[in-house]
Amino acid sequence: MKFYKRTTVALFAALALATSCQKDLLDKVNPNQPTVENFWKTAADAQAGVTAAYSALQFPGTYARWIHFATDIRSDEGYSLSPWTDLANSTRFVQLDYDLEPIRVMWEDHYRGVFRCNQILANVPTIQMDATLQKTALAEAHFLRGLYYFNLVTHFGNVPLLLDPSTVRTTAPQATRAQGMDQVISDLQAAIADLPASNGVGHATKGSAQAILGRVYMQQHKWAEASALFTSIISSGKYSLVSSYLDNFT
């Protein structure tokens, strides 16, 4: 009887130990999957974050595809002959419906870009890195967030203004169009203050931010403010007209 009791106790102890080991295995952190806790530690992380924010410019809902249907093709410079009736109607201001893929994807992809910019602005200031590189990274994030929100406010009007890294949510309060444009102006002004006049290929410069802000002011009929920015760009001597008008569309 004592033998069976000892055997039973030993068996339960072994099972408890095995269960404990299994829990430890389940709690292991995947070294191949970055998280907020193990990322944003180095200058390389900061640069990777900036690259991710730029990569959102290549999403279908931003500049890879659908935004051109909402801008160029709606203007006097374009016309849609698409057999996709709903898409063609959207370019002629006949009907806009969230269920239409191009409209929905434009909304989603611009907010994906905003989220990436918010991650940079929240986390890069705490990284120990070269001060100039850090300042430029933050300025680029302000530029991109300003651009993404400029497109959102222009096309959707009253949109939620998410300015911090957000958790999963199903709803968010809307801001007015004026509040949205104020945020765009604030971001672009921050970018202008800290962006260099020259930057790496594919990166925003002070002139880039000035040009976008000039467009914002023109939309608001603030002609003097827009003129001052465009005059600054022209007089900088860093830009010139292209030799062929068609090159503006390539």
Coordinates of C-alpha atoms in Angstrom, one line a residue:
M1 CA 0.0 0.0 0.0
K2 CA 2.8 2.4 0.9
F3 CA 4.4 1.6 -2.5
Y4 CA 1.3 2.6 -4.4
K5 CA 0.9 5.8 -2.3
R6 CA 4.5 6.8 -3.1
T7 CA 4.1 5.9 -6.7
T8 CA 0.9 8.0 -6.9
V9 CA 2.5 11.0 -5.2
A10 CA 5.5 10.8 -7.6
L11 CA 3.2 10.6 -10.6
F12 CA 1.3 13.7 -9.6
A13 CA 4.6 15.6 -8.9
A14 CA 5.8 14.6 -12.4
L15 CA 2.6 15.7 -14.0
A16 CA 2.7 19.1 -12.2
L17 CA 6.3 19.6 -13.3
A18 CA 5.5 18.7 -16.9
T19 CA 2.5 21.1 -16.8
S20 CA 4.8 23.9 -15.5
C21 CA 7.3 23.3 -18.2
Q22 CA 4.7 23.5 -20.9
K23 CA 3.5 26.9 -19.6
D24 CA 7.1 28.1 -19.7
L25 CA 7.3 27.0 -23.3
L26 CA 4.2 28.8 -24.2
D27 CA 5.4 32.0 -22.6
K28 CA 8.6 32.2 -24.8
V29 CA 9.1 35.3 -26.8
N30 CA 9.5 34.7 -30.5
P31 CA 12.9 36.3 -31.4
N32 CA 11.8 36.4 -35.1
Q33 CA 8.8 38.6 -34.4
P34 CA 9.5 42.2 -33.4
T35 CA 7.1 43.8 -30.9
V36 CA 6.8 47.3 -29.4
E37 CA 8.7 46.1 -26.4
N38 CA 11.7 44.7 -28.2
F39 CA 11.8 47.2 -31.1
W40 CA 12.5 50.9 -31.1
K41 CA 15.9 50.5 -29.4
T42 CA 18.5 51.6 -32.0
A43 CA 19.1 54.0 -34.8
A44 CA 18.6 51.1 -37.2
D45 CA 15.2 50.6 -35.7
A46 CA 14.3 54.2 -36.2
Q47 CA 15.4 54.1 -39.8
A48 CA 13.4 50.9 -40.4
G49 CA 10.3 52.6 -38.9
V50 CA 10.8 55.6 -41.3
T51 CA 11.1 53.2 -44.3
A52 CA 7.9 51.5 -43.2
A53 CA 6.1 54.9 -43.1
Y54 CA 7.3 55.7 -46.6
S55 CA 6.3 52.2 -47.9
A56 CA 2.7 53.1 -47.2
L57 CA 3.0 55.4 -50.2
Q58 CA 3.0 52.2 -52.3
F59 CA -0.2 50.8 -50.9
P60 CA -3.1 50.4 -53.4
G61 CA -5.2 52.9 -51.5
T62 CA -2.5 55.6 -51.6
Y63 CA -0.3 56.2 -54.6
A64 CA 0.0 52.8 -56.1
R65 CA -3.5 52.8 -57.5
W66 CA -6.7 54.2 -56.3
I67 CA -5.9 57.7 -55.3
H68 CA -5.3 58.5 -58.9
F69 CA -9.0 57.7 -59.6
A70 CA -10.0 60.1 -56.9
T71 CA -7.7 62.9 -58.1
D72 CA -6.4 62.9 -61.7
I73 CA -9.2 61.0 -63.3
R74 CA -11.8 63.3 -61.6
S75 CA -10.0 66.4 -63.0
D76 CA -10.0 67.8 -66.5
E77 CA -6.9 65.8 -67.2
G78 CA -8.5 62.4 -67.0
Y79 CA -11.6 60.3 -67.8
S80 CA -12.4 56.7 -66.8
L81 CA -13.5 54.3 -69.5
S82 CA -13.5 51.4 -66.9
P83 CA -16.2 48.8 -67.5
W84 CA -16.5 48.6 -63.7
T85 CA -19.6 50.8 -63.5
D86 CA -19.3 51.6 -59.8
L87 CA -15.7 52.7 -60.2
A88 CA -16.5 54.9 -63.3
N89 CA -19.4 56.5 -61.5
S90 CA -17.2 57.3 -58.5
T91 CA -14.8 59.3 -60.8
R92 CA -17.7 61.3 -62.2
F93 CA -19.1 62.2 -58.7
V94 CA -22.2 60.1 -59.4
Q95 CA -22.0 58.0 -56.3
L96 CA -19.5 57.3 -53.5
D97 CA -20.0 54.2 -51.4
Y98 CA -17.8 52.8 -48.7
D99 CA -18.5 49.3 -49.9
L100 CA -16.8 50.2 -53.2
E101 CA -13.3 48.7 -52.9
P102 CA -11.3 51.7 -54.1
I103 CA -13.0 54.0 -51.6
R104 CA -12.6 51.6 -48.7
V105 CA -9.0 50.8 -49.5
M106 CA -8.1 54.5 -49.8
W107 CA -9.5 55.0 -46.2
E108 CA -7.8 51.9 -44.8
D109 CA -4.4 52.4 -46.4
H110 CA -4.0 56.0 -45.5
Y111 CA -4.7 55.2 -41.8
R112 CA -2.1 52.4 -42.0
G113 CA 0.3 55.1 -43.1
V114 CA -0.8 57.4 -40.2
F115 CA -0.4 54.5 -37.7
R116 CA 3.2 54.0 -38.8
C117 CA 4.0 57.7 -38.5
N118 CA 2.5 57.7 -35.0
Q119 CA 4.7 54.9 -34.0
I120 CA 7.8 56.9 -35.1
L121 CA 6.7 60.0 -33.3
A122 CA 6.0 58.2 -30.1
N123 CA 9.1 56.0 -29.9
V124 CA 12.0 57.5 -31.8
P125 CA 12.4 60.4 -29.2
T126 CA 13.5 57.8 -26.6
I127 CA 16.2 56.2 -28.8
Q128 CA 19.8 57.0 -28.0
M129 CA 21.1 58.0 -31.5
D130 CA 22.7 60.8 -33.5
A131 CA 20.7 64.0 -32.8
T132 CA 20.6 65.1 -36.4
L133 CA 19.4 61.7 -37.7
Q134 CA 16.8 61.6 -35.0
K135 CA 15.5 65.1 -35.8
T136 CA 15.3 64.2 -39.5
A137 CA 13.4 60.9 -38.8
L138 CA 10.8 62.8 -36.7
A139 CA 10.5 65.5 -39.4
E140 CA 9.9 62.8 -42.1
A141 CA 7.2 61.3 -39.9
H142 CA 5.5 64.7 -39.5
F143 CA 5.7 65.2 -43.3
L144 CA 4.2 61.8 -44.1
R145 CA 1.5 62.1 -41.5
G146 CA 0.6 65.5 -42.8
L147 CA 0.4 64.2 -46.4
Y148 CA -1.7 61.2 -45.3
Y149 CA -4.2 63.4 -43.4
F150 CA -4.2 65.9 -46.2
N151 CA -5.5 63.2 -48.5
L152 CA -8.0 61.9 -46.0
V153 CA -9.5 65.3 -45.2
T154 CA -9.6 66.3 -48.8
H155 CA -11.5 63.2 -49.9
F156 CA -13.5 62.3 -46.8
G157 CA -14.0 65.6 -44.9
N158 CA -14.6 64.9 -41.2
V159 CA -12.2 62.1 -40.3
P160 CA -10.9 60.8 -36.9
L161 CA -7.6 62.4 -35.9
L162 CA -5.5 59.6 -34.5
L163 CA -2.3 61.1 -33.2
D164 CA -0.9 58.4 -30.9
P165 CA -0.2 54.7 -31.5
S166 CA -3.7 53.3 -31.4
T167 CA -5.0 50.0 -30.0
V168 CA -7.6 48.0 -31.8
R169 CA -10.8 50.0 -31.9
T170 CA -14.0 49.9 -33.9
T171 CA -15.0 53.5 -33.6
A172 CA -13.3 56.9 -33.1
P173 CA -14.7 60.4 -32.8
Q174 CA -14.7 62.5 -36.0
A175 CA -12.9 65.8 -36.2
T176 CA -14.2 68.7 -38.3
R177 CA -12.6 69.4 -41.7
A178 CA -11.1 72.6 -40.2
Q179 CA -9.6 70.6 -37.3
G180 CA -8.2 68.1 -39.8
M181 CA -6.6 70.8 -41.9
D182 CA -5.2 72.5 -38.8
Q183 CA -3.4 69.2 -37.9
V184 CA -2.1 68.9 -41.5
I185 CA -0.7 72.4 -41.3
S186 CA 0.9 71.7 -37.9
D187 CA 2.6 68.5 -39.1
L188 CA 3.9 70.2 -42.3
Q189 CA 5.2 73.2 -40.4
A190 CA 7.1 70.8 -38.0
A191 CA 8.5 69.0 -41.1
I192 CA 9.6 72.3 -42.7
A193 CA 11.4 73.3 -39.5
D194 CA 13.6 70.2 -39.3
L195 CA 13.8 68.7 -42.8
P196 CA 17.1 69.3 -44.6
A197 CA 17.1 71.1 -47.9
S198 CA 18.6 67.9 -49.5
N199 CA 17.9 64.4 -48.4
G200 CA 18.5 60.9 -49.7
V201 CA 16.8 59.7 -52.8
G202 CA 13.1 59.1 -52.2
H203 CA 13.1 61.0 -48.9
A204 CA 11.2 64.2 -48.2
T205 CA 13.0 67.6 -48.1
K206 CA 12.2 71.0 -46.8
G207 CA 10.9 71.9 -50.3
S208 CA 8.7 68.8 -50.3
A209 CA 6.9 70.0 -47.2
Q210 CA 6.7 73.6 -48.4
A211 CA 5.0 72.4 -51.6
I212 CA 2.4 70.3 -49.9
L213 CA 1.7 73.1 -47.3
G214 CA 1.4 75.5 -50.2
R215 CA -1.3 73.3 -51.7
V216 CA -3.1 73.2 -48.3
Y217 CA -3.1 77.0 -48.2
M218 CA -4.4 77.3 -51.7
Q219 CA -7.3 75.0 -50.9
Q220 CA -8.1 77.4 -48.0
H221 CA -7.8 80.4 -50.3
K222 CA -4.9 81.7 -48.2
W223 CA -3.1 83.0 -51.3
A224 CA -0.5 85.2 -49.5
E225 CA 0.7 82.2 -47.4
A226 CA 0.8 79.9 -50.4
S227 CA 2.7 82.5 -52.5
A228 CA 5.3 83.0 -49.8
L229 CA 6.0 79.2 -49.7
F230 CA 6.1 78.8 -53.5
T231 CA 8.4 81.8 -53.9
S232 CA 10.7 80.3 -51.3
I233 CA 10.9 77.1 -53.2
I234 CA 11.6 78.8 -56.6
S235 CA 14.2 81.2 -55.1
S236 CA 16.0 78.3 -53.4
G237 CA 17.7 77.4 -56.7
K238 CA 17.3 73.7 -56.0
Y239 CA 14.4 73.1 -58.4
S240 CA 13.7 73.8 -62.1
L241 CA 11.0 73.1 -64.6
V242 CA 11.1 69.8 -66.6
S243 CA 12.0 70.1 -70.2
S244 CA 8.8 68.4 -71.4
Y245 CA 5.3 69.0 -70.0
L246 CA 4.5 65.3 -70.4
D247 CA 7.3 64.5 -67.9
N248 CA 5.0 65.8 -65.2
F249 CA 2.9 62.7 -65.6
T250 CA 5.7 60.1 -65.6

